[in-house]
Short mmCIF file of N, CA and C in Angstrom, two decimals:
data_model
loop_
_atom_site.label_atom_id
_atom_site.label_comp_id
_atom_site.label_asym_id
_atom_site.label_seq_id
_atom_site.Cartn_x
_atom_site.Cartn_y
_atom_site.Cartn_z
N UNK S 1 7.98 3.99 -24.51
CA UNK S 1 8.70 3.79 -23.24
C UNK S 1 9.69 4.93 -23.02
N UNK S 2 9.69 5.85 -21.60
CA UNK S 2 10.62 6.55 -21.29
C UNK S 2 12.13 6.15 -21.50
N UNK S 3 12.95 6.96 -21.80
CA UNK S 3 14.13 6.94 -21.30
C UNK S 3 14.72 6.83 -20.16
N UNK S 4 16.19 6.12 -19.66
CA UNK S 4 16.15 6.33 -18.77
C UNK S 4 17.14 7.50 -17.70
N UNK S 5 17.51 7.95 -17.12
CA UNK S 5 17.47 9.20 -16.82
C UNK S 5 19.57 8.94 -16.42
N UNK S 6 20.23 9.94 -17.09
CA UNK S 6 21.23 10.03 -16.91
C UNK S 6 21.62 10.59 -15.38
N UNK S 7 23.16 10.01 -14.49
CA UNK S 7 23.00 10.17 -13.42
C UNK S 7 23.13 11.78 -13.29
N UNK S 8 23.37 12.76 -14.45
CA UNK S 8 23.28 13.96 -14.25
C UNK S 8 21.89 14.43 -13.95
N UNK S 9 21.05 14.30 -14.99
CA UNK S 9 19.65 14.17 -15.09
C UNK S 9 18.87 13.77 -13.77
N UNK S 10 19.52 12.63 -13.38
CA UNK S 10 18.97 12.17 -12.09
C UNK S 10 19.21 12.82 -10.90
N UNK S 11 20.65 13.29 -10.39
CA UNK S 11 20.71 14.18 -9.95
C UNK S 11 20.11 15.60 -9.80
N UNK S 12 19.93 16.26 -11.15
CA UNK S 12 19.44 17.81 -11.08
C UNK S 12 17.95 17.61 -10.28
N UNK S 13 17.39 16.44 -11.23
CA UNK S 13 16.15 16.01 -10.41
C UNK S 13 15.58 15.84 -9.06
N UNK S 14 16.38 15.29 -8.78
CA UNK S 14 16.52 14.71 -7.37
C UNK S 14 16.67 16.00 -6.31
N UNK S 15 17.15 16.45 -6.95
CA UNK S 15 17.58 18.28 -6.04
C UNK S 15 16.14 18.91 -6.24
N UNK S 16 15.23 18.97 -6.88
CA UNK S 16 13.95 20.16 -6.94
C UNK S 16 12.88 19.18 -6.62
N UNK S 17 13.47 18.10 -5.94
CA UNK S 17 12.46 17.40 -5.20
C UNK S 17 12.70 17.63 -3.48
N UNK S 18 11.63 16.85 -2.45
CA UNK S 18 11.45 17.52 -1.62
C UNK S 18 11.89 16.02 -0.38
N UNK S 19 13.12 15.86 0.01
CA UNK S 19 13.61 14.64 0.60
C UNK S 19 13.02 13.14 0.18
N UNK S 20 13.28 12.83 -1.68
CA UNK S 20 13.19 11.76 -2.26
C UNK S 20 14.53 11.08 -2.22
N UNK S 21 14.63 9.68 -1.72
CA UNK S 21 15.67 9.35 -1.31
C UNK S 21 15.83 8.35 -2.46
N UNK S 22 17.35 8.47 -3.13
CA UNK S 22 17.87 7.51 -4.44
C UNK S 22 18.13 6.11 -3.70
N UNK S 23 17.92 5.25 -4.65
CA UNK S 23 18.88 3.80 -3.95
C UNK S 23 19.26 2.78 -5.14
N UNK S 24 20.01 3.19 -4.83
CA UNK S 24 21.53 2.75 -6.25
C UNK S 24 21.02 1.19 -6.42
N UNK S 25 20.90 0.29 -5.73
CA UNK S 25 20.59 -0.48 -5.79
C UNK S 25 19.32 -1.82 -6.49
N UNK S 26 18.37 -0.71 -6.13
CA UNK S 26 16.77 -0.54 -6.82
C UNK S 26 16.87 0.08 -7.69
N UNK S 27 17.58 1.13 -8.17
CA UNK S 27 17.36 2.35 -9.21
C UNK S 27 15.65 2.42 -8.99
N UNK S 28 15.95 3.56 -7.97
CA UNK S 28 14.59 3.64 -7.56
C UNK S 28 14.60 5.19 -6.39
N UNK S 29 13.42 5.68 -6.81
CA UNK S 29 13.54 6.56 -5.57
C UNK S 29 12.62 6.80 -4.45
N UNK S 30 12.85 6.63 -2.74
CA UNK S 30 11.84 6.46 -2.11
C UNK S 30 11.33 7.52 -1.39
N UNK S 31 10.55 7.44 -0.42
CA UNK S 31 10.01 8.18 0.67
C UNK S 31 9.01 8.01 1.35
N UNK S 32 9.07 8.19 3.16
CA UNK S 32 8.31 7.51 3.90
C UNK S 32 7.15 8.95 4.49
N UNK S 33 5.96 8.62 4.23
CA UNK S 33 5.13 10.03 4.33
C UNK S 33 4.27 9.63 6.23
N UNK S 34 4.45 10.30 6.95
CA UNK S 34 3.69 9.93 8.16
C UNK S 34 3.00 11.13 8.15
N UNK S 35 1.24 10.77 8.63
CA UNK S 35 0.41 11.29 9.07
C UNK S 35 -0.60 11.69 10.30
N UNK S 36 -1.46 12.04 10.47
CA UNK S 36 -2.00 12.01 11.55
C UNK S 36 -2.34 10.92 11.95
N UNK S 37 -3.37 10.15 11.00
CA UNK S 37 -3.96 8.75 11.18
C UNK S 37 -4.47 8.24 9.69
N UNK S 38 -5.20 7.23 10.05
CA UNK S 38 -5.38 6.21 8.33
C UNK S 38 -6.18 7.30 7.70
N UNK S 39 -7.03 7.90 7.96
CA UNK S 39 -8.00 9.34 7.19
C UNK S 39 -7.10 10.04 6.40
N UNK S 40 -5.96 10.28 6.79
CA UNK S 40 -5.03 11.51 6.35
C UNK S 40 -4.37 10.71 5.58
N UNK S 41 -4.17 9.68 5.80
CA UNK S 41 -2.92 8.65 5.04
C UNK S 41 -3.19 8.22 3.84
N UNK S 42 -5.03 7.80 3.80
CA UNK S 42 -5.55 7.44 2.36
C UNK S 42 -5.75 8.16 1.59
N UNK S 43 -6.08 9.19 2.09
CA UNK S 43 -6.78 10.20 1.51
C UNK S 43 -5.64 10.95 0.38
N UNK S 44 -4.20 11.14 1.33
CA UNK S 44 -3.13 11.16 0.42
C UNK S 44 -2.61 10.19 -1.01
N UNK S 45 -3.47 8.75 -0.44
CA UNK S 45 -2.89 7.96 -1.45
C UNK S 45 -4.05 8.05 -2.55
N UNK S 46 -5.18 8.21 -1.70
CA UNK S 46 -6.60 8.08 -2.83
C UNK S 46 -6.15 9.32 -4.34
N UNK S 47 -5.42 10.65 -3.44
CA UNK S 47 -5.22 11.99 -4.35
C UNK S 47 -3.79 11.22 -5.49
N UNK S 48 -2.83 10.31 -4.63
CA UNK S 48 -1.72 9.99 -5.78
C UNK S 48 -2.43 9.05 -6.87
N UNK S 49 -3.53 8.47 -6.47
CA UNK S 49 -3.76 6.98 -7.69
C UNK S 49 -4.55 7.90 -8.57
N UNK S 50 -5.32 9.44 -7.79
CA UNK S 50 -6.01 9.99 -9.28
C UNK S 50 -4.70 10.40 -10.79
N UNK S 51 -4.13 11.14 -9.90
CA UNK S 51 -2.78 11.61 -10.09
C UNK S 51 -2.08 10.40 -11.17
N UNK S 52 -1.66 9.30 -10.56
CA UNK S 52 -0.75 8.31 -11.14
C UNK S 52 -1.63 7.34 -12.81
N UNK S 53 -2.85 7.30 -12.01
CA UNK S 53 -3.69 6.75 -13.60
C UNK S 53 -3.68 7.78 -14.61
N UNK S 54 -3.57 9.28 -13.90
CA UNK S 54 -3.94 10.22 -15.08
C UNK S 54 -2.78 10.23 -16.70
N UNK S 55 -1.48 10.09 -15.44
CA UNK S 55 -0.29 9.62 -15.83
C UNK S 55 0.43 8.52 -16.34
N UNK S 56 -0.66 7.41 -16.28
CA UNK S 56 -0.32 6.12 -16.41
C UNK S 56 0.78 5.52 -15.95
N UNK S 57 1.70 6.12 -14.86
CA UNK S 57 2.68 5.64 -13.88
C UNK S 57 2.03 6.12 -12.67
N UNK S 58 2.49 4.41 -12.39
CA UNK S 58 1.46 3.97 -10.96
C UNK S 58 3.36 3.99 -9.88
N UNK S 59 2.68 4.10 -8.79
CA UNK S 59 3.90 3.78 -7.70
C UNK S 59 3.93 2.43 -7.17
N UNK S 60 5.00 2.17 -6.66
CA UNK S 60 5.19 0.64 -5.67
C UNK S 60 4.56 1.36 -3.88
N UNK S 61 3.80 0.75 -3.60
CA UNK S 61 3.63 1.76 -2.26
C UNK S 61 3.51 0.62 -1.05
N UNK S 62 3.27 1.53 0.13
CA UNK S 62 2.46 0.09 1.41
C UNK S 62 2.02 1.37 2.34
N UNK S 63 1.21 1.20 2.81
CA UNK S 63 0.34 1.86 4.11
C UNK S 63 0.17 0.92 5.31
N UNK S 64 0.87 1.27 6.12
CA UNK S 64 0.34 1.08 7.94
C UNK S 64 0.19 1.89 8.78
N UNK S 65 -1.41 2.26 9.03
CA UNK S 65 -2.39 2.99 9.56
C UNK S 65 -1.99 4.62 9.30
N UNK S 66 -1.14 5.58 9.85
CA UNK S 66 -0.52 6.92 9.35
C UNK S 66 0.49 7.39 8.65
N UNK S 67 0.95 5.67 7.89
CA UNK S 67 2.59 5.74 7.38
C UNK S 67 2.51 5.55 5.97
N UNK S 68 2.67 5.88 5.22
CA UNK S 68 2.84 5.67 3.74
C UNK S 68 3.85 5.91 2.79
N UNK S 69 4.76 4.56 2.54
CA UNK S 69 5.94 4.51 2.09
C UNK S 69 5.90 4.30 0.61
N UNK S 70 6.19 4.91 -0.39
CA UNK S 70 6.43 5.17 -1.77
C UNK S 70 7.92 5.05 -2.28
N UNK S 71 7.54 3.95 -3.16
CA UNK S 71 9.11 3.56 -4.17
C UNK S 71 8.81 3.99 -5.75
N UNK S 72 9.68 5.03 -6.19
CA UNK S 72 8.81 4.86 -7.73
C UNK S 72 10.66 4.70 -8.48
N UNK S 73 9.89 3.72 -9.52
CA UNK S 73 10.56 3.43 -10.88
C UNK S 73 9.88 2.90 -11.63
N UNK S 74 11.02 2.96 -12.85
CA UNK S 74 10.02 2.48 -14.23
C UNK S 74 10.39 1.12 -14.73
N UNK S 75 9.63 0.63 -14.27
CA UNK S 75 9.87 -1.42 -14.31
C UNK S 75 9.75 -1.23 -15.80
N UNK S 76 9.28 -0.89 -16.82
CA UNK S 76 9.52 -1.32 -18.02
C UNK S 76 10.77 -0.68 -18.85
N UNK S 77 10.78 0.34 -18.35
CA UNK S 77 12.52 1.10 -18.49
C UNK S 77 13.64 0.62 -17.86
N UNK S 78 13.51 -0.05 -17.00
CA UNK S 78 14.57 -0.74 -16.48
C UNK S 78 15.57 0.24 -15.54
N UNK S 79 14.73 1.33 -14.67
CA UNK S 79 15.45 1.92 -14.02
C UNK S 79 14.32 3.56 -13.90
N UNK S 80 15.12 4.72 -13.86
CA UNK S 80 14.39 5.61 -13.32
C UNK S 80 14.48 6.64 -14.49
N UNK S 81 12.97 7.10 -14.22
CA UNK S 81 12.60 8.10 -15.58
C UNK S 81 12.16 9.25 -15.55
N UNK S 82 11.96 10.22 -16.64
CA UNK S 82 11.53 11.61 -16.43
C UNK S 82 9.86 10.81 -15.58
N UNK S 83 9.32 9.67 -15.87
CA UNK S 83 7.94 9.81 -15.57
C UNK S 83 7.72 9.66 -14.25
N UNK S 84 9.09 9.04 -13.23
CA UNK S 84 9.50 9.10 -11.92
C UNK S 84 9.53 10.22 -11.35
N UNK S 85 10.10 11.02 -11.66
CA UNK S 85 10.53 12.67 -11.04
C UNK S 85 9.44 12.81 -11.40
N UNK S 86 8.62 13.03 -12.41
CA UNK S 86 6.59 14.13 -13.06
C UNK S 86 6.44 13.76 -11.80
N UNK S 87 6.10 12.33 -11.41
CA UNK S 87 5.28 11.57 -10.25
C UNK S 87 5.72 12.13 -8.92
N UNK S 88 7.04 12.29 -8.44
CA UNK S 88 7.19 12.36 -7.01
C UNK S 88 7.20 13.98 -6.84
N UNK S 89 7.28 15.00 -8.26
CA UNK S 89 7.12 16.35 -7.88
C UNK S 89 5.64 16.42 -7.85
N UNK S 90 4.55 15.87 -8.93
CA UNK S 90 3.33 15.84 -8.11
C UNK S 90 2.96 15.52 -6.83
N UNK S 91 3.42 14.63 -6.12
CA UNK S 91 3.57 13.92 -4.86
C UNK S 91 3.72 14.99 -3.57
N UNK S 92 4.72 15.60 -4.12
CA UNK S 92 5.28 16.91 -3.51
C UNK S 92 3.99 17.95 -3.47
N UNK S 93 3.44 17.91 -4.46
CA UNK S 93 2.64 19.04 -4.53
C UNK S 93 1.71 19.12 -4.03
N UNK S 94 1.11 17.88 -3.70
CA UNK S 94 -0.05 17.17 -3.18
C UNK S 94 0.06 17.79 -1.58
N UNK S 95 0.97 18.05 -0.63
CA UNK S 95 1.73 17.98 0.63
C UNK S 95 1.87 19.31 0.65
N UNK S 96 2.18 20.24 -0.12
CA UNK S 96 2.06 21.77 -0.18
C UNK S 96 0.53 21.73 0.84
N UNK Q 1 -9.65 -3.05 24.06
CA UNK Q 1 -8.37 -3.72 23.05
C UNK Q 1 -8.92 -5.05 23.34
N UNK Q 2 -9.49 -5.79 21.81
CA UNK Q 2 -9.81 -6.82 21.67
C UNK Q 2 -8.68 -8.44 22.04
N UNK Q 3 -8.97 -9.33 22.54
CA UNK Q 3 -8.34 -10.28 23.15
C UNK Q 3 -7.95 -11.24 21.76
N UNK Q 4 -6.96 -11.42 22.25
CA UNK Q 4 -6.22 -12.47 21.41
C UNK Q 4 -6.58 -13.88 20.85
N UNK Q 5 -7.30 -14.70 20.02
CA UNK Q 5 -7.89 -15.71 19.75
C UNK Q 5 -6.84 -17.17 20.35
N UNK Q 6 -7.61 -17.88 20.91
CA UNK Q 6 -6.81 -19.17 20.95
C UNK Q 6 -6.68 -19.62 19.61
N UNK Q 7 -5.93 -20.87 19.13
CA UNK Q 7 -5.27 -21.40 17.86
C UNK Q 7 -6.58 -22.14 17.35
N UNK Q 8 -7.80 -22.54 18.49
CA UNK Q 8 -9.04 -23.24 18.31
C UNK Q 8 -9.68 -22.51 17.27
N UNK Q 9 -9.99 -21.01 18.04
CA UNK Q 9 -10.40 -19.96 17.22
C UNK Q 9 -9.99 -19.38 16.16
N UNK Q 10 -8.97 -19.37 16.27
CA UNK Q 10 -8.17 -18.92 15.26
C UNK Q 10 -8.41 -19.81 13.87
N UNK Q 11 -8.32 -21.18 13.84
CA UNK Q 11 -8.15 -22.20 12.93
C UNK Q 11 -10.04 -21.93 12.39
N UNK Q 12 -10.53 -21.91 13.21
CA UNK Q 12 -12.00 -22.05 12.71
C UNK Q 12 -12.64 -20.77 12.21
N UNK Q 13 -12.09 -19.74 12.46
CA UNK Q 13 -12.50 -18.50 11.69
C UNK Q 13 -11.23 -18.54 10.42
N UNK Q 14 -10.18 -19.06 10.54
CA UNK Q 14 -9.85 -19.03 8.77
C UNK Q 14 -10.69 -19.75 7.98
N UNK Q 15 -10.98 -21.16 8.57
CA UNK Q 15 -11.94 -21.82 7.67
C UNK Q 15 -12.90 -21.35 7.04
N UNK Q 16 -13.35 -20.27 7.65
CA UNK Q 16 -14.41 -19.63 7.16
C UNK Q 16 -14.46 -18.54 6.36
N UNK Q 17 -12.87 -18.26 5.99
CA UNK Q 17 -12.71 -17.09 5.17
C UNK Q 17 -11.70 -17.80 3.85
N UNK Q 18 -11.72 -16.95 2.97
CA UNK Q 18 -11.29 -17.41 1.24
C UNK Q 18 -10.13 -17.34 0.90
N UNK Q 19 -9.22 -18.45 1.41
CA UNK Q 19 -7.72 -17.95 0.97
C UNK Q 19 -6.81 -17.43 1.60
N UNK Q 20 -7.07 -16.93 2.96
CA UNK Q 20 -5.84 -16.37 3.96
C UNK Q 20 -4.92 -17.28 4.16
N UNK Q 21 -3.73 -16.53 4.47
CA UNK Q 21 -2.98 -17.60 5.15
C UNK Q 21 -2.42 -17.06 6.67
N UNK Q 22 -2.11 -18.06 7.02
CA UNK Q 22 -1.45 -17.76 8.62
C UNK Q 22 0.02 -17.94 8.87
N UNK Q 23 0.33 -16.61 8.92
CA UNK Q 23 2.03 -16.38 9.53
C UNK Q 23 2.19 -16.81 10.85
N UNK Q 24 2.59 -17.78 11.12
CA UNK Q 24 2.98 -17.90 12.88
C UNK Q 24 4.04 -17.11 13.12
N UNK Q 25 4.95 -16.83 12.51
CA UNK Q 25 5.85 -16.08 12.65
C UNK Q 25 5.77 -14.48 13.70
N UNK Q 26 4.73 -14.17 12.30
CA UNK Q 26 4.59 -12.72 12.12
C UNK Q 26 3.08 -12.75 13.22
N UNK Q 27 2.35 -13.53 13.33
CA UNK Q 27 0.88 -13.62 14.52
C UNK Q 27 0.03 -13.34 13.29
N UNK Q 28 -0.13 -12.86 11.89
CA UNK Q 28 -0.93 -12.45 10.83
C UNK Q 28 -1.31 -13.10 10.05
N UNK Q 29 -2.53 -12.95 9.43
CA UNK Q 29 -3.27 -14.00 8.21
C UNK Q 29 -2.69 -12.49 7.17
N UNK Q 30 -2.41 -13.38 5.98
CA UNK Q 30 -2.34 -12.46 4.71
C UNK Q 30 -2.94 -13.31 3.40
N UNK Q 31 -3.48 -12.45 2.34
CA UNK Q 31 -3.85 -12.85 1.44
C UNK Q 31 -3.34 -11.37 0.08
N UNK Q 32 -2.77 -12.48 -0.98
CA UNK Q 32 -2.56 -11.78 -2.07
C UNK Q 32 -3.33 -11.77 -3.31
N UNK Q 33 -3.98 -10.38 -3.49
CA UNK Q 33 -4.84 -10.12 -4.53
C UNK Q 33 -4.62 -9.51 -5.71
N UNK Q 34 -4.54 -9.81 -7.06
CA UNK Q 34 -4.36 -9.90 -8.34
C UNK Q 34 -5.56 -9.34 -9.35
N UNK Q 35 -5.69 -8.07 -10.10
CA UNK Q 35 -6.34 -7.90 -10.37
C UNK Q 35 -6.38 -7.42 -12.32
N UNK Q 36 -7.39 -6.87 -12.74
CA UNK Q 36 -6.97 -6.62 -14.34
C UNK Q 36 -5.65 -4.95 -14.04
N UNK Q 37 -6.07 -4.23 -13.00
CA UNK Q 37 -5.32 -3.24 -13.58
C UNK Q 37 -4.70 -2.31 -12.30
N UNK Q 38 -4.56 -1.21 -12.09
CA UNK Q 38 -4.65 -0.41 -11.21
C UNK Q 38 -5.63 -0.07 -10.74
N UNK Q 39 -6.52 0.41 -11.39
CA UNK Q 39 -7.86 1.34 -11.46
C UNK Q 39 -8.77 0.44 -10.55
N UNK Q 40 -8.71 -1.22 -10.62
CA UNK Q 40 -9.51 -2.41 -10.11
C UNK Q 40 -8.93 -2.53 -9.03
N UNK Q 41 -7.56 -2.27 -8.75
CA UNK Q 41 -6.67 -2.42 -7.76
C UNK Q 41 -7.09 -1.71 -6.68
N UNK Q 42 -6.77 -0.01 -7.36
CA UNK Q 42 -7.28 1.11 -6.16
C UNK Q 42 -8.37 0.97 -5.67
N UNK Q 43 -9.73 0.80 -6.95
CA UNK Q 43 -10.91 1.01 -6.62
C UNK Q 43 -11.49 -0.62 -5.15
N UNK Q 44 -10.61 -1.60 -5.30
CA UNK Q 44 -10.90 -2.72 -3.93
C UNK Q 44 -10.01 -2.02 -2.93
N UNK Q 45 -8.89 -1.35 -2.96
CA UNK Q 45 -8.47 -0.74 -2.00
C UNK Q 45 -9.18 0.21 -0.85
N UNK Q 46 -10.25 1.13 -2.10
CA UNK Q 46 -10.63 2.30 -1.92
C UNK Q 46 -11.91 1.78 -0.50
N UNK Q 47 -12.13 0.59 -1.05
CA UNK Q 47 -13.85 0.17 -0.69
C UNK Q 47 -12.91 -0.36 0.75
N UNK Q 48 -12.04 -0.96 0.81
CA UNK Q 48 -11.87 -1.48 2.11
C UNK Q 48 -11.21 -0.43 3.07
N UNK Q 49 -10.80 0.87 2.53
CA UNK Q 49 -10.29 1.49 3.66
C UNK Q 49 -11.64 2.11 4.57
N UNK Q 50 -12.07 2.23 3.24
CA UNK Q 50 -13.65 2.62 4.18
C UNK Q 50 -14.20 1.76 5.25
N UNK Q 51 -14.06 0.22 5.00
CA UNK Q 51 -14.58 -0.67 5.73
C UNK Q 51 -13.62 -0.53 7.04
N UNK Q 52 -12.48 -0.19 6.72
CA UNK Q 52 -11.34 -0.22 8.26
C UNK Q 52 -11.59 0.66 8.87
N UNK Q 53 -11.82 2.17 8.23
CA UNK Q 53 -11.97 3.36 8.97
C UNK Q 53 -13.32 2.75 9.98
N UNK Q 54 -14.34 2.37 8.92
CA UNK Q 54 -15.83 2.32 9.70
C UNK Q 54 -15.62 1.14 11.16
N UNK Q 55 -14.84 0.74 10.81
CA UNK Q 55 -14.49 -0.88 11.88
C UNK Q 55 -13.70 -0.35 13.32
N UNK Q 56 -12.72 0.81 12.56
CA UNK Q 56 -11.16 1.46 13.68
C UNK Q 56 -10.34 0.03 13.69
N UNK Q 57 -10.18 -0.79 12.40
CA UNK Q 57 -9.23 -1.33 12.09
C UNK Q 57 -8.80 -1.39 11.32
N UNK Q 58 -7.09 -1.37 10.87
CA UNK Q 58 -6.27 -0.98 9.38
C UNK Q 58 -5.57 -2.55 9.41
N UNK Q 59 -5.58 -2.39 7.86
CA UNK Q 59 -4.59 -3.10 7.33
C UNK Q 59 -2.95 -2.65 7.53
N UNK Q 60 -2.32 -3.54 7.01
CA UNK Q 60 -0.99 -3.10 6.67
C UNK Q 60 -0.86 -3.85 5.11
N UNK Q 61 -0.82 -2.97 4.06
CA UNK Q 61 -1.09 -3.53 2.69
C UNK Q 61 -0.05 -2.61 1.84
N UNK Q 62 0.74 -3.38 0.40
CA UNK Q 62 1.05 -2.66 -0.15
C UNK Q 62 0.61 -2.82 -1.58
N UNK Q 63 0.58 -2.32 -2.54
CA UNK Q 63 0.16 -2.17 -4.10
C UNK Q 63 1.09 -1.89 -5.03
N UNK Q 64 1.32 -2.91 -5.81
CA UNK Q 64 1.98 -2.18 -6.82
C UNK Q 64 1.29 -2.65 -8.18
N UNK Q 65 1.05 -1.62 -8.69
CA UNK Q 65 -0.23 -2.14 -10.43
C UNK Q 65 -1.31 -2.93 -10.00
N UNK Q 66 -1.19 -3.88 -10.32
CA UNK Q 66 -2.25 -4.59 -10.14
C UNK Q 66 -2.98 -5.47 -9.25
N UNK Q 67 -1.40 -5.53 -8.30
CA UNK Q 67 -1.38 -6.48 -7.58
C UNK Q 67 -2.07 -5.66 -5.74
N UNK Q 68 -2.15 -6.67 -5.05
CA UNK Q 68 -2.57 -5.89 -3.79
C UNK Q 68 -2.14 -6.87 -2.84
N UNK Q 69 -1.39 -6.72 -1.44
CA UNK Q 69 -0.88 -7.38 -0.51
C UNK Q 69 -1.26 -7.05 0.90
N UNK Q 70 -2.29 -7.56 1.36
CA UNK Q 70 -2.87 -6.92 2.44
C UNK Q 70 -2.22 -8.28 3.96
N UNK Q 71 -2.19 -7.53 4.84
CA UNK Q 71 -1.58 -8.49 6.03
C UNK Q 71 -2.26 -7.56 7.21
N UNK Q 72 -2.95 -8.58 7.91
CA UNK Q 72 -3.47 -8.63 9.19
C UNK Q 72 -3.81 -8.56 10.60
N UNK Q 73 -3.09 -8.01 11.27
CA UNK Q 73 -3.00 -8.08 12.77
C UNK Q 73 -3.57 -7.08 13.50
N UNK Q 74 -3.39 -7.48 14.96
CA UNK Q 74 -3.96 -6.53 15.99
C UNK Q 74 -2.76 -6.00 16.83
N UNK Q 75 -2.57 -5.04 16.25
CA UNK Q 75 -0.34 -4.51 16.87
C UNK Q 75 -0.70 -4.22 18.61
N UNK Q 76 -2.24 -4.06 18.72
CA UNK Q 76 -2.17 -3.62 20.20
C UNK Q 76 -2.64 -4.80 21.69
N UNK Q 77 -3.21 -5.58 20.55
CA UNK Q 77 -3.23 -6.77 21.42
C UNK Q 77 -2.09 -7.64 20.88
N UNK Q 78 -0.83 -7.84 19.87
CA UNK Q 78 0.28 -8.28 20.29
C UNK Q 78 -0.43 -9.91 19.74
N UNK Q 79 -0.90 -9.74 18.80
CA UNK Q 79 -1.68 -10.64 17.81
C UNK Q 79 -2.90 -10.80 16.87
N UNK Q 80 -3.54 -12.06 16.94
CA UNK Q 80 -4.40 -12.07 16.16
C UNK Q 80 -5.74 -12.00 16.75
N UNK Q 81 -7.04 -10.87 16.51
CA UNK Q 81 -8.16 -11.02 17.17
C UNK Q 81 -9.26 -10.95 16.28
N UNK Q 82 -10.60 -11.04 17.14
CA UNK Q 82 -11.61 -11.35 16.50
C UNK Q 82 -11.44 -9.90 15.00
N UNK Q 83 -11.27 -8.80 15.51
CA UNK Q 83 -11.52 -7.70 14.39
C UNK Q 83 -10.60 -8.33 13.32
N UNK Q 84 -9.35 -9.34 13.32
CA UNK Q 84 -8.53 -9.39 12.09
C UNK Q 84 -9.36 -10.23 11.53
N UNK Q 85 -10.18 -10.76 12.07
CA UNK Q 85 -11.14 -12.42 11.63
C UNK Q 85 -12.11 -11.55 10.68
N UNK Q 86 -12.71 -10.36 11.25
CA UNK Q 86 -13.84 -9.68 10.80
C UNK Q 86 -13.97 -9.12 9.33
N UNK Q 87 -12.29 -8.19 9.84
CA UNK Q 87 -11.74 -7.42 8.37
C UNK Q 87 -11.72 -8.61 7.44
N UNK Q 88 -10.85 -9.22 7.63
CA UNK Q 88 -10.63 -10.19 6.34
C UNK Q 88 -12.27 -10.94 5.52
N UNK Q 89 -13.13 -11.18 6.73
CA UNK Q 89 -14.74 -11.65 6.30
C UNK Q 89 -15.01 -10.27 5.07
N UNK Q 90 -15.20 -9.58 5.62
CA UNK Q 90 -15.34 -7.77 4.97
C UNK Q 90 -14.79 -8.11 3.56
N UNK Q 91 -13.44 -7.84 3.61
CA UNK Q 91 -12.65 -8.12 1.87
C UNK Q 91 -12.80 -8.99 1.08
N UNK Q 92 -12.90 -10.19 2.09
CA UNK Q 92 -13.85 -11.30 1.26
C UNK Q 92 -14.90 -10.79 0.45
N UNK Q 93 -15.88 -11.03 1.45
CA UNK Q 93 -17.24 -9.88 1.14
C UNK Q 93 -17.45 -9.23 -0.72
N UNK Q 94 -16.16 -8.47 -0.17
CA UNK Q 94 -15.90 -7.09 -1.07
C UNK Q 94 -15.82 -7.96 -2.82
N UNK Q 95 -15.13 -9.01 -2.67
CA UNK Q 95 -14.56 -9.38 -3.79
C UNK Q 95 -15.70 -10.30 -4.29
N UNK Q 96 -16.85 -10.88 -3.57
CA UNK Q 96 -18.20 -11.46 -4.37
C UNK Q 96 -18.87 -10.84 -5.54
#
């Protein structure tokens, strides 16, 4: 099981990511992805689940039709982890 | 833009499908699906976006691990219509 990520750590992180939004609350970090239409939208999510199994951290997500909203934390860490940030800078990369 | 079902219709096409339920609230049938893993998760995800694309009707669904939360409506007819009756027959379908 990861560690979980000091708010320094979390911070530096959070900065070389690409508008991932923290929420103190969740200890969790989100972001809402809009697309052209459902083609573009799955197709994004179809590329994160290759991505997330490869990794064995999966995301909390929801899709309606061009919108695809992503929450990631580490439910067995009990908060947010280096395997959070791997995930949402792949995420990022995916969108390059 | 498909027409809105009376409550006649409405009641007699759930009967005929596995487990939905009906939000009066919200105008939507939803059903929550539980599976061994992610991989089982994505891969029923994967099969029904295809079925929505092929239909030009989406879900509004979210996933997290294993689980899958799919919900129903027609946002442009401003309820529930024959295509939400259809999709849900479809996922049914999917899960035989």
């Amino acid at each position: 099981m990861a560690e979980t990520l000091t708010d320094k750590q979390r911070d530096k992180a959070l900065a070389a990511l690409n508008g991932w939004v923290y929420d103190e609350s969740a200890n969790s970090i989100s972001h809402v992805f809009k697309f052209k239409d459902f083609s573009e939208a799955f197709g994004f999510m179809s590329r994160i689940a290759l991505a997330a199994e490869a990794a064995n951290h999966h995301p909390d997500w929801s899709n309606s039709f061009n919108k695809v909203t992503i929450i990631l934390t580490s439910h067995d860490a009990g908060g947010l982890t280096q395997k959070d940030m791997a995930l949402a800078k792949i995420i990022d990369e995916i969108l390059i």
